[in-house]
mmCIF file of C-alpha atoms in Angstrom:
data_model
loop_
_atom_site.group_PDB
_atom_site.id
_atom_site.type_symbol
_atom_site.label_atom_id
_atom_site.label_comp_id
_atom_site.label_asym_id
_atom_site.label_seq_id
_atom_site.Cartn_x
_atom_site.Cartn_y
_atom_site.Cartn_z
ATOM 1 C CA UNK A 20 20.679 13.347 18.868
ATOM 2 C CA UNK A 21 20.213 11.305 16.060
ATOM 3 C CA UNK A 22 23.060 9.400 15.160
ATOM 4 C CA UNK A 23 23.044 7.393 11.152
ATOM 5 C CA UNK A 24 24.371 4.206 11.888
ATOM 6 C CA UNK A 25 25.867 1.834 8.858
ATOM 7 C CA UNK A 26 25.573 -1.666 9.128
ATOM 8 C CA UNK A 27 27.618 -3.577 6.588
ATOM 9 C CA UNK A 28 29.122 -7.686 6.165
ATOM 10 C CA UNK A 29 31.966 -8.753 7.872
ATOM 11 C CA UNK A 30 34.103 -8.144 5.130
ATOM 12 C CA UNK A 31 33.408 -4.213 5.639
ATOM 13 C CA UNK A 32 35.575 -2.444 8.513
ATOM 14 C CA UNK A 33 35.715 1.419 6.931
ATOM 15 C CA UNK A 34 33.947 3.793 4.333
ATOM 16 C CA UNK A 35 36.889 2.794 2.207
ATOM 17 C CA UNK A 36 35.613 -0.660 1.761
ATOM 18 C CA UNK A 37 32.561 0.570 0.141
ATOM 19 C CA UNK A 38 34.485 0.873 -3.398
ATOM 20 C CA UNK A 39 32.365 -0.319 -5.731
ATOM 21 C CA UNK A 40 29.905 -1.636 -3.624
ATOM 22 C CA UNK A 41 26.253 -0.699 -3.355
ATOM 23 C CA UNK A 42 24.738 1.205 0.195
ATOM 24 C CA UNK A 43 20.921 1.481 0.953
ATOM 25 C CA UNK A 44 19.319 4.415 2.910
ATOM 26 C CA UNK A 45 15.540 5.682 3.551
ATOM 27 C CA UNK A 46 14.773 8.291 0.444
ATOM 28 C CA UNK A 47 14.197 11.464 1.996
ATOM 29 C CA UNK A 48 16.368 11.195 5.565
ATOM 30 C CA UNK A 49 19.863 12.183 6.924
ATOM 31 C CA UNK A 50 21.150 8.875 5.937
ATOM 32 C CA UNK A 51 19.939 9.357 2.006
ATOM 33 C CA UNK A 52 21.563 12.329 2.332
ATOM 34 C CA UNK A 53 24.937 12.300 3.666
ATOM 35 C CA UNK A 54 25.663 9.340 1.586
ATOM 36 C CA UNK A 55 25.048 10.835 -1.255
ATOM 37 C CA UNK A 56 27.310 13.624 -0.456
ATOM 38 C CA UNK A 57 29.938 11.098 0.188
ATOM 39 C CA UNK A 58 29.512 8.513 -2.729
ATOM 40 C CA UNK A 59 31.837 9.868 -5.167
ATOM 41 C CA UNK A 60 34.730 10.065 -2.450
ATOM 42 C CA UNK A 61 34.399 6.319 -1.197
ATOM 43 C CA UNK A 62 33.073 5.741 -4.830
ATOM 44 C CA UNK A 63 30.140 3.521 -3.777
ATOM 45 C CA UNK A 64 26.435 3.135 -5.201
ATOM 46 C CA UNK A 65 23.535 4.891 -3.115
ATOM 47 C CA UNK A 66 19.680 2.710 -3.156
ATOM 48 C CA UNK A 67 16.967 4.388 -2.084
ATOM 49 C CA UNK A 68 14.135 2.559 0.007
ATOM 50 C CA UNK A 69 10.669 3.602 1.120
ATOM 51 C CA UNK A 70 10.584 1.719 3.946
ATOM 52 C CA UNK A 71 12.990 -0.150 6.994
ATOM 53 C CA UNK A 72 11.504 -3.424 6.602
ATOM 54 C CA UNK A 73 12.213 -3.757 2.845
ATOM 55 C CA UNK A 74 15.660 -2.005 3.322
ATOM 56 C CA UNK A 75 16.797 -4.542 5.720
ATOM 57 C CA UNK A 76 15.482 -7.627 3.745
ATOM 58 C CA UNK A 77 17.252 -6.382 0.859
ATOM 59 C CA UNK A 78 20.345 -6.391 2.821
ATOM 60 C CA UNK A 79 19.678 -10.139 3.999
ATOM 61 C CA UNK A 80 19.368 -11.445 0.705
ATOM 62 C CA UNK A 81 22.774 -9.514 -0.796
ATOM 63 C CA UNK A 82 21.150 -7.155 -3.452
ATOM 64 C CA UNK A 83 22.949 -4.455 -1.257
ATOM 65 C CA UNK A 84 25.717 -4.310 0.487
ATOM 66 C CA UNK A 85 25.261 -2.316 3.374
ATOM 67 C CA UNK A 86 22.902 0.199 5.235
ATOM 68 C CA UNK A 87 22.914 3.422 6.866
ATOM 69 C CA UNK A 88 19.981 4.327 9.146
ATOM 70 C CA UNK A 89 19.016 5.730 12.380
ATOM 71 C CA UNK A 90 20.614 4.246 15.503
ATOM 72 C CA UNK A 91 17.443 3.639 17.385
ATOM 73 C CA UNK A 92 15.707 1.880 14.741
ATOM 74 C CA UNK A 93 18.875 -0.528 13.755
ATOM 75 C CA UNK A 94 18.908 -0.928 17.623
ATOM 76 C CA UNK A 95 15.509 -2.074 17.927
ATOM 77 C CA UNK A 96 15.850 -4.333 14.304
ATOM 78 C CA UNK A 97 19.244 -6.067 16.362
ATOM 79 C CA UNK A 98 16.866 -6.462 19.104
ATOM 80 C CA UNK A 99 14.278 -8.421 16.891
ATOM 81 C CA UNK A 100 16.565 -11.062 15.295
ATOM 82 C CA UNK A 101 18.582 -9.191 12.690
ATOM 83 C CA UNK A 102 21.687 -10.332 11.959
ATOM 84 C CA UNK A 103 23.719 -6.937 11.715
ATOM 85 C CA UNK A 104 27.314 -5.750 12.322
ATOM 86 C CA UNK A 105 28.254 -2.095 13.422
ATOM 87 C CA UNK A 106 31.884 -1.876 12.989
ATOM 88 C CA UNK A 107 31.656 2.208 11.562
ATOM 89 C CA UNK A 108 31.024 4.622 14.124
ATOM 90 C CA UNK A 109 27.714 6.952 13.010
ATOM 91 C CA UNK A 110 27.314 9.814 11.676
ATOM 92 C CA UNK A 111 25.795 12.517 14.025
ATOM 93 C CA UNK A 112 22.619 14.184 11.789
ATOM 94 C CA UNK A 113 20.561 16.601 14.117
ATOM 95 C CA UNK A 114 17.991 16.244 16.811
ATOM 96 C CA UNK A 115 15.422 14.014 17.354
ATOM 97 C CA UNK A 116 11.780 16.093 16.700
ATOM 98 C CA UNK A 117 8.011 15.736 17.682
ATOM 99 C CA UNK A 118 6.308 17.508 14.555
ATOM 100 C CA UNK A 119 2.932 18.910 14.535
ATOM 101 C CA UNK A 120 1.542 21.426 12.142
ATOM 102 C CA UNK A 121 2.695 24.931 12.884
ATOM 103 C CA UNK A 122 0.259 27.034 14.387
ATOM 104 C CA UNK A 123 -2.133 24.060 14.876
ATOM 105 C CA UNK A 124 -2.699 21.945 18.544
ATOM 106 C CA UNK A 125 -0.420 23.954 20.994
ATOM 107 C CA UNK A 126 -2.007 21.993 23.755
ATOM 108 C CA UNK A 127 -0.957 18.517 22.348
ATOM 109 C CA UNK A 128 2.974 20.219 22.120
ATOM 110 C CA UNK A 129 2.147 20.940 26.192
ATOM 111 C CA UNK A 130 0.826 17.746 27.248
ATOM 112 C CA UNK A 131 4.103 16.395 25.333
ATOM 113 C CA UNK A 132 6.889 18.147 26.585
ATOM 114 C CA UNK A 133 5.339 17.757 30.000
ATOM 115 C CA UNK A 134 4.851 14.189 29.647
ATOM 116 C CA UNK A 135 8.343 13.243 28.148
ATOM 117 C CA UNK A 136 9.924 15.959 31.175
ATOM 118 C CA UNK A 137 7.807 13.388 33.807
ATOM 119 C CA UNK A 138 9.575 10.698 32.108
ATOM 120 C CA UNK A 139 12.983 11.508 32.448
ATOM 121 C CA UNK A 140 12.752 12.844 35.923
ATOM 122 C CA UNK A 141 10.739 9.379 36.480
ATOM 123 C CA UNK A 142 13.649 7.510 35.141
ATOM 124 C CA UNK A 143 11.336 5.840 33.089
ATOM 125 C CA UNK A 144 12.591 7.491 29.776
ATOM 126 C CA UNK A 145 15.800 5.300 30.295
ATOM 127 C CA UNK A 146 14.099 1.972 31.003
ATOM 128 C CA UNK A 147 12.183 2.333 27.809
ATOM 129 C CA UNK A 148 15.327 3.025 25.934
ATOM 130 C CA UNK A 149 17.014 -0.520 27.518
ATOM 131 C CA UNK A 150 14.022 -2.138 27.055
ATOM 132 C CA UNK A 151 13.283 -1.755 23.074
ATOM 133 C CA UNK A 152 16.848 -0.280 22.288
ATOM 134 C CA UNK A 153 19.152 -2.675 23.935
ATOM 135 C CA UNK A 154 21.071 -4.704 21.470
ATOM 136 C CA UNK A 155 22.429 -7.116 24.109
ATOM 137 C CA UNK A 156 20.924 -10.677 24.093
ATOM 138 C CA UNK A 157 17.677 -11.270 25.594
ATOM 139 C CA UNK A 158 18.060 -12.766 29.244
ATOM 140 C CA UNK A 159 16.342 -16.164 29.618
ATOM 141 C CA UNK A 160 13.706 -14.462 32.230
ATOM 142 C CA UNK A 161 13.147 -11.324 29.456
ATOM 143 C CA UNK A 162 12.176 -14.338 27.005
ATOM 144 C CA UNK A 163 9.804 -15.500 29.604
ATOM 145 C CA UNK A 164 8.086 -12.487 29.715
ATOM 146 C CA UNK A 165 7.086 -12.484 25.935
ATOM 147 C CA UNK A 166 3.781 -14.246 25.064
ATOM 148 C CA UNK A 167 4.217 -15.244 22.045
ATOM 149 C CA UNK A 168 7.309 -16.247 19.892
ATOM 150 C CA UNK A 169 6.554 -14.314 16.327
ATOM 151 C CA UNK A 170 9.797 -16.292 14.786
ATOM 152 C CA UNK A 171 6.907 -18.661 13.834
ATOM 153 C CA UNK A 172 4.089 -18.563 11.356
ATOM 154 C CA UNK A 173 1.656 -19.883 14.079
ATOM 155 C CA UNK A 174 3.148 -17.426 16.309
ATOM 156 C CA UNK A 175 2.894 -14.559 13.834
ATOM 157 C CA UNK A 176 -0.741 -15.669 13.970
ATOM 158 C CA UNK A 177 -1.768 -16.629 16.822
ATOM 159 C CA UNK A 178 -0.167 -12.756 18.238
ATOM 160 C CA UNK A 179 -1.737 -10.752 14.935
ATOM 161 C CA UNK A 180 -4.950 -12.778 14.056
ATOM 162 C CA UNK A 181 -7.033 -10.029 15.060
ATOM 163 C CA UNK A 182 -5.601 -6.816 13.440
ATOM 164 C CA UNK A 183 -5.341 -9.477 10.509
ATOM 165 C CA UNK A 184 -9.364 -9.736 10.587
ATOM 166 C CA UNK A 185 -9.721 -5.984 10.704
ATOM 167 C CA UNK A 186 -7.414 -5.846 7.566
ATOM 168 C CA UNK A 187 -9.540 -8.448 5.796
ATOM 169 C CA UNK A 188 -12.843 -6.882 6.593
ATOM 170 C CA UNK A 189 -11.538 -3.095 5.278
ATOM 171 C CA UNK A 190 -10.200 -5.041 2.039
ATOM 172 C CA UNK A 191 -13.363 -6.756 1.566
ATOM 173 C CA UNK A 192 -15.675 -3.758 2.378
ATOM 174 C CA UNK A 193 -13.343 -1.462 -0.279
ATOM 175 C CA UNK A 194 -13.582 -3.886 -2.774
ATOM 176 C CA UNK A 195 -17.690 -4.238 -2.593
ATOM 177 C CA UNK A 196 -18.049 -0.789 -2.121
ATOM 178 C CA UNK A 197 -16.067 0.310 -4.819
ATOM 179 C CA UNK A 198 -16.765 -2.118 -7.453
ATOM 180 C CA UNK A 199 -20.412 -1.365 -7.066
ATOM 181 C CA UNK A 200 -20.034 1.890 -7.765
ATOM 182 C CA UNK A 201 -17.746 0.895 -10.572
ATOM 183 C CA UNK A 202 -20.381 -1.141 -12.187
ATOM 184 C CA UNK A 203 -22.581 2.269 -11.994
ATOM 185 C CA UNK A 204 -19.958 4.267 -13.899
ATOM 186 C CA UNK A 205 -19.195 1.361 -15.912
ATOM 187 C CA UNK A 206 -22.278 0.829 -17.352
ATOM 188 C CA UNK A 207 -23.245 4.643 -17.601
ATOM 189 C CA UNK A 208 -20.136 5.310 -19.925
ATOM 190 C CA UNK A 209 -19.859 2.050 -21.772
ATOM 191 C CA UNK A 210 -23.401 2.679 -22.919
ATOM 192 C CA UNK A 211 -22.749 6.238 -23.615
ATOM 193 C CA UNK A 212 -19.462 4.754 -25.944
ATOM 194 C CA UNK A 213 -22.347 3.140 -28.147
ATOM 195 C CA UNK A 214 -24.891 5.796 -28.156
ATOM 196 C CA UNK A 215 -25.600 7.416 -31.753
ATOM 197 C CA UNK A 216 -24.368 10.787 -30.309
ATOM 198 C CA UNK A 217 -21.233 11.573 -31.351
ATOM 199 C CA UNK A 218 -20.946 13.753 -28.349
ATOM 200 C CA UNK A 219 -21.386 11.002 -25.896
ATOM 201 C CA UNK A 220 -19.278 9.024 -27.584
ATOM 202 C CA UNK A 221 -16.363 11.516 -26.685
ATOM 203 C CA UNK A 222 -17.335 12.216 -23.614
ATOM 204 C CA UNK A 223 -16.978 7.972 -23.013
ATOM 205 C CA UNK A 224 -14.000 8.164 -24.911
ATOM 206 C CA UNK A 225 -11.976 11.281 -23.188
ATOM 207 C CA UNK A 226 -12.976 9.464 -19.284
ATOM 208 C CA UNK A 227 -11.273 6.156 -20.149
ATOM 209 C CA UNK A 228 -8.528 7.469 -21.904
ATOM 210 C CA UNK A 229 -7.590 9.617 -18.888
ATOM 211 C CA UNK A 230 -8.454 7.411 -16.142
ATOM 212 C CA UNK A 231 -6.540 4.414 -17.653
ATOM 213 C CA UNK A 232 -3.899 6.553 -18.753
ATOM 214 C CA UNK A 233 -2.876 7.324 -14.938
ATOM 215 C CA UNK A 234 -1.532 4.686 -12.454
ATOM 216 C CA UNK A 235 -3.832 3.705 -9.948
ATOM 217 C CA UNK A 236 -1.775 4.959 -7.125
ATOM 218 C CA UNK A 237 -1.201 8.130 -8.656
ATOM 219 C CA UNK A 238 -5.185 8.818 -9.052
ATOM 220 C CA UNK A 239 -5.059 7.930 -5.378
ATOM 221 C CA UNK A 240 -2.906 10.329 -3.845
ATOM 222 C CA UNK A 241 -3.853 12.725 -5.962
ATOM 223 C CA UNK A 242 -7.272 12.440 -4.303
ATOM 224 C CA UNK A 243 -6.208 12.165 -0.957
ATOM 225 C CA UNK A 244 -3.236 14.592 -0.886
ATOM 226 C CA UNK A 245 -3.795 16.670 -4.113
ATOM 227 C CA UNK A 246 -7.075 17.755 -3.952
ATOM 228 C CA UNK A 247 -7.092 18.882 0.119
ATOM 229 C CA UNK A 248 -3.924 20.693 -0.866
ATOM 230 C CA UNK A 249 -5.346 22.607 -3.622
ATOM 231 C CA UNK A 250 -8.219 23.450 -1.639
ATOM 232 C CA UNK A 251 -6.249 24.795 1.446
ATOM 233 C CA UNK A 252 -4.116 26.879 -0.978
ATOM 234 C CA UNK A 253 -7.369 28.517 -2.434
ATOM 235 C CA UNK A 254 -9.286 28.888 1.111
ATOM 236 C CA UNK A 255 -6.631 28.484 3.557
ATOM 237 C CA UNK A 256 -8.033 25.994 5.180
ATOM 238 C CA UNK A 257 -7.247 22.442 5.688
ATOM 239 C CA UNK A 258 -10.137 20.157 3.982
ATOM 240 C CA UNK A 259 -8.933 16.359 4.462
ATOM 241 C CA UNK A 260 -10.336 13.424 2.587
ATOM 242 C CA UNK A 261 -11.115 10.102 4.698
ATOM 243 C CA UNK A 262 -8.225 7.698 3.350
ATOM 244 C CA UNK A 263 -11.473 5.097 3.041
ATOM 245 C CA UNK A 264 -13.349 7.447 1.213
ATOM 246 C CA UNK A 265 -9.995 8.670 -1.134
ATOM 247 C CA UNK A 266 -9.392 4.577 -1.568
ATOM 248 C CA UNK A 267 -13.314 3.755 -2.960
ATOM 249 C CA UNK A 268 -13.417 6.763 -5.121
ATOM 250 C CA UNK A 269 -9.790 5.898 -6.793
ATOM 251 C CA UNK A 270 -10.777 2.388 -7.253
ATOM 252 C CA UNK A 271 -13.988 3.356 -8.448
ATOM 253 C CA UNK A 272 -13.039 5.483 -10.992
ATOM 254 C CA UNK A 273 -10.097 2.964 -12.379
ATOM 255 C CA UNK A 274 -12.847 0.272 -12.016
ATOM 256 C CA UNK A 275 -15.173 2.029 -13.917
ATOM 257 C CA UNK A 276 -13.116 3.010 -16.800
ATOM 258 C CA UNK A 277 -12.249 -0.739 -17.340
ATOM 259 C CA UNK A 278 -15.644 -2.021 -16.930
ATOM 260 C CA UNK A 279 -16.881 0.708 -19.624
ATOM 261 C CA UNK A 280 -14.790 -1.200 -21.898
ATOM 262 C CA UNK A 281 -16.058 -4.140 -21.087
ATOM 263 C CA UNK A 282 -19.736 -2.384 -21.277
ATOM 264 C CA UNK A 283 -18.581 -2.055 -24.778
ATOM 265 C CA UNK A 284 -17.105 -4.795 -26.047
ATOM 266 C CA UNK A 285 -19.498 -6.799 -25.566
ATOM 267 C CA UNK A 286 -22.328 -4.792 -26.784
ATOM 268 C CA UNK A 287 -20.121 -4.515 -30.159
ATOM 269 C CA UNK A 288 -19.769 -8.244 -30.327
ATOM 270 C CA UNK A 289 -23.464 -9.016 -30.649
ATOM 271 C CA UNK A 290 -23.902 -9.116 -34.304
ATOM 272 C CA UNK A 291 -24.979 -5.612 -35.686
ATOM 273 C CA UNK A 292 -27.865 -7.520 -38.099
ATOM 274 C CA UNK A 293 -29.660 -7.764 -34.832
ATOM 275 C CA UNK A 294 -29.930 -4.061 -34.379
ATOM 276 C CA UNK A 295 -30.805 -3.188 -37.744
ATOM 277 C CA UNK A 296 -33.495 -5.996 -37.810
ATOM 278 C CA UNK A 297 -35.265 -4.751 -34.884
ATOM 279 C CA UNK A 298 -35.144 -1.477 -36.036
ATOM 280 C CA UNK A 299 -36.262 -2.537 -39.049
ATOM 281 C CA UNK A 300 -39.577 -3.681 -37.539
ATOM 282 C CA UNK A 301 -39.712 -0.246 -35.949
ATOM 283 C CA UNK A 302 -38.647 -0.663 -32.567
ATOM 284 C CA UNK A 303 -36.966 2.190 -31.383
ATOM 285 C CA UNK A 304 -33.150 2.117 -29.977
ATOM 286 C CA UNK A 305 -33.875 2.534 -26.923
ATOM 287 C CA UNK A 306 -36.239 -0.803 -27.038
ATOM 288 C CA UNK A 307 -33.709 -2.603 -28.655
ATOM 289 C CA UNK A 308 -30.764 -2.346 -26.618
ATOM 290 C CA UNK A 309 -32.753 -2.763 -23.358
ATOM 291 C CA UNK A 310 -34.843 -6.403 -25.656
ATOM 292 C CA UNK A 311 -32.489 -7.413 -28.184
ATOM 293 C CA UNK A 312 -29.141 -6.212 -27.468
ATOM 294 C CA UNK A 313 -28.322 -6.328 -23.979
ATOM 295 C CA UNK A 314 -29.552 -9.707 -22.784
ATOM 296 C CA UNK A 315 -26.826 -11.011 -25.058
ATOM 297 C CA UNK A 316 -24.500 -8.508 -24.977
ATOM 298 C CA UNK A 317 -24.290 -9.542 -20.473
ATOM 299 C CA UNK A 318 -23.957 -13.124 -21.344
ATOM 300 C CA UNK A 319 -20.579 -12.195 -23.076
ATOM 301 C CA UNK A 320 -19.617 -9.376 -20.395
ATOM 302 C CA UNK A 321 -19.975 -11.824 -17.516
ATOM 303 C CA UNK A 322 -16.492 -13.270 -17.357
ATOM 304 C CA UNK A 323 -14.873 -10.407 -17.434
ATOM 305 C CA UNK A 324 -16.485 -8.684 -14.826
ATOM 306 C CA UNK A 325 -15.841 -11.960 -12.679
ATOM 307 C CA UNK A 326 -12.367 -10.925 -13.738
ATOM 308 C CA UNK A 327 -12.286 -6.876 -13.001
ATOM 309 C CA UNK A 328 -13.900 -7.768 -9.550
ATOM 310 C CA UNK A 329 -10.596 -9.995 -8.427
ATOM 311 C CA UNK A 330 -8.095 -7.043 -10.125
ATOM 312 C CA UNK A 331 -10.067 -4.822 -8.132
ATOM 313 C CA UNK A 332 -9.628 -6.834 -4.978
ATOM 314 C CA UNK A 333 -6.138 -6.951 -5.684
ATOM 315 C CA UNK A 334 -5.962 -3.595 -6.244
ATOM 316 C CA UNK A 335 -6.801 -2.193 -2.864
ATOM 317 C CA UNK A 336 -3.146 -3.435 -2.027
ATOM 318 C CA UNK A 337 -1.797 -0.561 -4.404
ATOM 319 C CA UNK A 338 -4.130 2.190 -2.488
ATOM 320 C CA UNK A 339 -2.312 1.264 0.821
ATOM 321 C CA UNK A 340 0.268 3.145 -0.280
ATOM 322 C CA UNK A 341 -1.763 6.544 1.153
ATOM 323 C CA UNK A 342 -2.095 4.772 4.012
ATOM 324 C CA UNK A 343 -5.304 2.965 4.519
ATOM 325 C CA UNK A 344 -4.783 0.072 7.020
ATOM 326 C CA UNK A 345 -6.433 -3.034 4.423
ATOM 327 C CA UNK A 346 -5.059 -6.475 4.680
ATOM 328 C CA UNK A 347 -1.604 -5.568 2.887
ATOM 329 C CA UNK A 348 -0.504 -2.693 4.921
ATOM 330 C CA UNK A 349 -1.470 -4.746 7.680
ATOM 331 C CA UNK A 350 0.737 -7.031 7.328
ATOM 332 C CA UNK A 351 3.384 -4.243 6.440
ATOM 333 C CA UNK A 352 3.223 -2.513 9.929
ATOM 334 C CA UNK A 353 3.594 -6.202 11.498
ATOM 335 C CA UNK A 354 6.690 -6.647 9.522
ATOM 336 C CA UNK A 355 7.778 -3.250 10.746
ATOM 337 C CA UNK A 356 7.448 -4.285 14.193
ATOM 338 C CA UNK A 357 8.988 -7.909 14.062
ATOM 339 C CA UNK A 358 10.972 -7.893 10.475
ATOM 340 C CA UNK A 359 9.555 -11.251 9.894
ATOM 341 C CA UNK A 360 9.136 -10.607 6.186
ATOM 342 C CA UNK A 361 9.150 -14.180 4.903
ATOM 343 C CA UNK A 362 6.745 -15.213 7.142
ATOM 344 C CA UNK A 363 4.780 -12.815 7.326
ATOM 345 C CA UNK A 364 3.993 -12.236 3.294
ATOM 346 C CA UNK A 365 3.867 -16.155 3.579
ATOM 347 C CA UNK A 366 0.185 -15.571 5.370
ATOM 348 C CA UNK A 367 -0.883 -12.791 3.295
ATOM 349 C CA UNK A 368 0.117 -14.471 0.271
ATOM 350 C CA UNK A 369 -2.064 -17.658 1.464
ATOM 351 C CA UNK A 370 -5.143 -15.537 2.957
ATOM 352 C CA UNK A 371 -5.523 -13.381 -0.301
ATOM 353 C CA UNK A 372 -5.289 -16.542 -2.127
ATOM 354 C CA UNK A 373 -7.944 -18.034 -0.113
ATOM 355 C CA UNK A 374 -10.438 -15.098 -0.414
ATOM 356 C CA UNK A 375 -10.073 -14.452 -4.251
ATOM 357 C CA UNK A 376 -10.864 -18.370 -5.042
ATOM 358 C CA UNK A 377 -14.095 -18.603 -2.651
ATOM 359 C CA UNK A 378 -15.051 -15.033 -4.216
ATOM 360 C CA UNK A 379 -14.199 -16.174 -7.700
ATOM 361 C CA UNK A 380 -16.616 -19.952 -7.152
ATOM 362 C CA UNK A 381 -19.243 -18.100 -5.856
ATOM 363 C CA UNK A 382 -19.312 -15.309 -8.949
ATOM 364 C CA UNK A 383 -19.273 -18.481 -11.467
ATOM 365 C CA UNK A 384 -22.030 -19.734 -9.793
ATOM 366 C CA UNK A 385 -23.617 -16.616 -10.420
ATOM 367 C CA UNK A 386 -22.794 -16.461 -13.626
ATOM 368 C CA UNK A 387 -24.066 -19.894 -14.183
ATOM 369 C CA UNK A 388 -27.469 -19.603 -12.942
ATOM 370 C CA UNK A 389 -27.726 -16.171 -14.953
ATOM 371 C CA UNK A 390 -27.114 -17.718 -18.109
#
């Protein structure tokens, strides 16, 4: 059984002590739920959060009042260092459940059941309910046993260093990736935006209105959840998108529209006597964009592609939110696993700092040796 536990201050003893003050919960669980069925009798404020981690820091620095989550994971989050007070007994919400798509992998719901049965008859089932769920402090041999101390930046390091890499390398991978195909559509359409057809010129027009019209993250998991769910409802069957694949082709797209404009601009701000001279002379367009126009027209676009290629690197931190394990959702499960949020965003802060100034010197120098 799940049982909704509320942590509040010290100052807190009953649901009637909530007057006026302001509760957090998960959106979408038990908790969310039963305290907004309750908020206009104890007359309190309900906060939704995505997320534990964020919940719980919220709560440290007093921009809410209390909490109200599941025991287990409040017992695990006393376990790790937090500071938290249960003086309200829970709030029984249903059963605990293993979820799996119905219909789909009956043998995985066998090999479950059979392993958790083997674990209670084991008695192991208990020990790994002391061991991660105890909220009693740590004996001095149980502190012993940990290898590293993660209350530390060096620790958080020195213990995460590797999944950190991993999360660096799919960042840095998603950002090439997609900002060279960027550049592709980027060029394509901010060419077409200056083309003497009228009907290319909408066409240009209609793509970056739309694609910079939508947040980023919505393009995203409209591409990664959307679109398989649209399919399945037309065929009935179940056609997912890689969350790499969903990421590049979201940041692709919003990379291209803004490069397009870039495309543009600076074609635009190469004075238009130059066009008419040449084709004056009788050069054709075409001749004159690729001789004349261009070769300017880059000189001016340089910067600012030195510019869309560090938003785009930023950006990959947005398209986490479907999931992809890059270098900020990295650093988000750690957090979920330790709650050591200062520290922790500390070292991502630093490292993306890091890796957008060596990127952004070695595109100047680039950009330097082009001109």
């Amino acid at each position: 059984v799940i049982v909704s536990t509320t942590f509040f201050d010290s100052n807190v003893k009953s649901y009637q002590d909530l007057k006026g003050k302001t509760v957090g919960a998960k959106n979408g669980t038990a908790s969310y739920t039963w305290l907004s069925d309750h908020a206009d009798k104890y007359n309190y404020h309900v906060k939704a959060f995505d997320e534990a981690s964020t919940m719980y820091d919220s709560m440290n620095s007093g921009s809410i009042d209390a909490l109200m989550d599941d025991e287990a994971v409040l017992a695990y989050a006393i376990n790790q260092g937090r500071k938290f007070e249960t003086p309200i007994k829970g709030e029984k919400s249903g059963d605990i459940g293993f979820a799996v798509k119905k219909g789909a992998n009956p043998e995985l719901i066998k090999m479950f059941n059979n392993g958790l049965a083997s674990l209670k008859k084991s008695g192991e089932y208990d020990k790994l309910v002391k061991k991660y769920l105890s909220t009693a402090s740590t004996s001095s041999n149980d502190k012993a046993a940990k290898p590293v101390d993660e209350s530390t930046i060096l620790g958080l390091i020195s213990n995460n260093y590797k999944q950190l890499l991993s999360g660096i390398g799919t960042t840095l991978s998603l950002t090439l990736i997609s900002f060279a195909i960027a550049m592709v559509i980027g060029i394509i359409f901010g060419m077409m935006s200056v083309s003497p057809s009228n009907t290319l010129r909408t066409i240009s027009m209609i793509f970056v209105d739309i694609v910079r019209g939508i947040p980023l993250m919505i393009v995203a998991a409209f591409i990664f959840w959307g679109i398989p769910n649209l399919i399945e409802s037309i065929t009935g069957h179940q056609s997912p998108i890689n969350d790499f694949v969903a990421a590049t082709i979201a940041l692709s797209l919003n990379g291209g529209a803004y490069i397009a404009e870039i495309v543009r601009g600076g074609i635009e701000a190469v004075p238009s006597g130059q066009m008419e001279a040449s084709r004056s002379l009788g050069i054709s367009y075409g001749k004159t964009m690729q001789k004349v126009i261009l070769p300017q027209a880059v000189r001016l676009m340089l910067p600012n592609f030195i510019n869309q290629f560090v938003i785009s690197l930023k950006d990959t931190t947005i398209v986490s939110a479907i999931g992809l394990v890059e270098l900020f959702q990295t650093g988000k499960i750690i957090i979920a696993r330790n709650y050591q949020s200062f520290r922790m965003y500390a070292i991502l802060a630093i490292m993306y700092l890091v890796i957008i100034t060596l990127l952004t010197r070695l595109a100047k120098r680039l950009e330097k040796r082009l001109k």
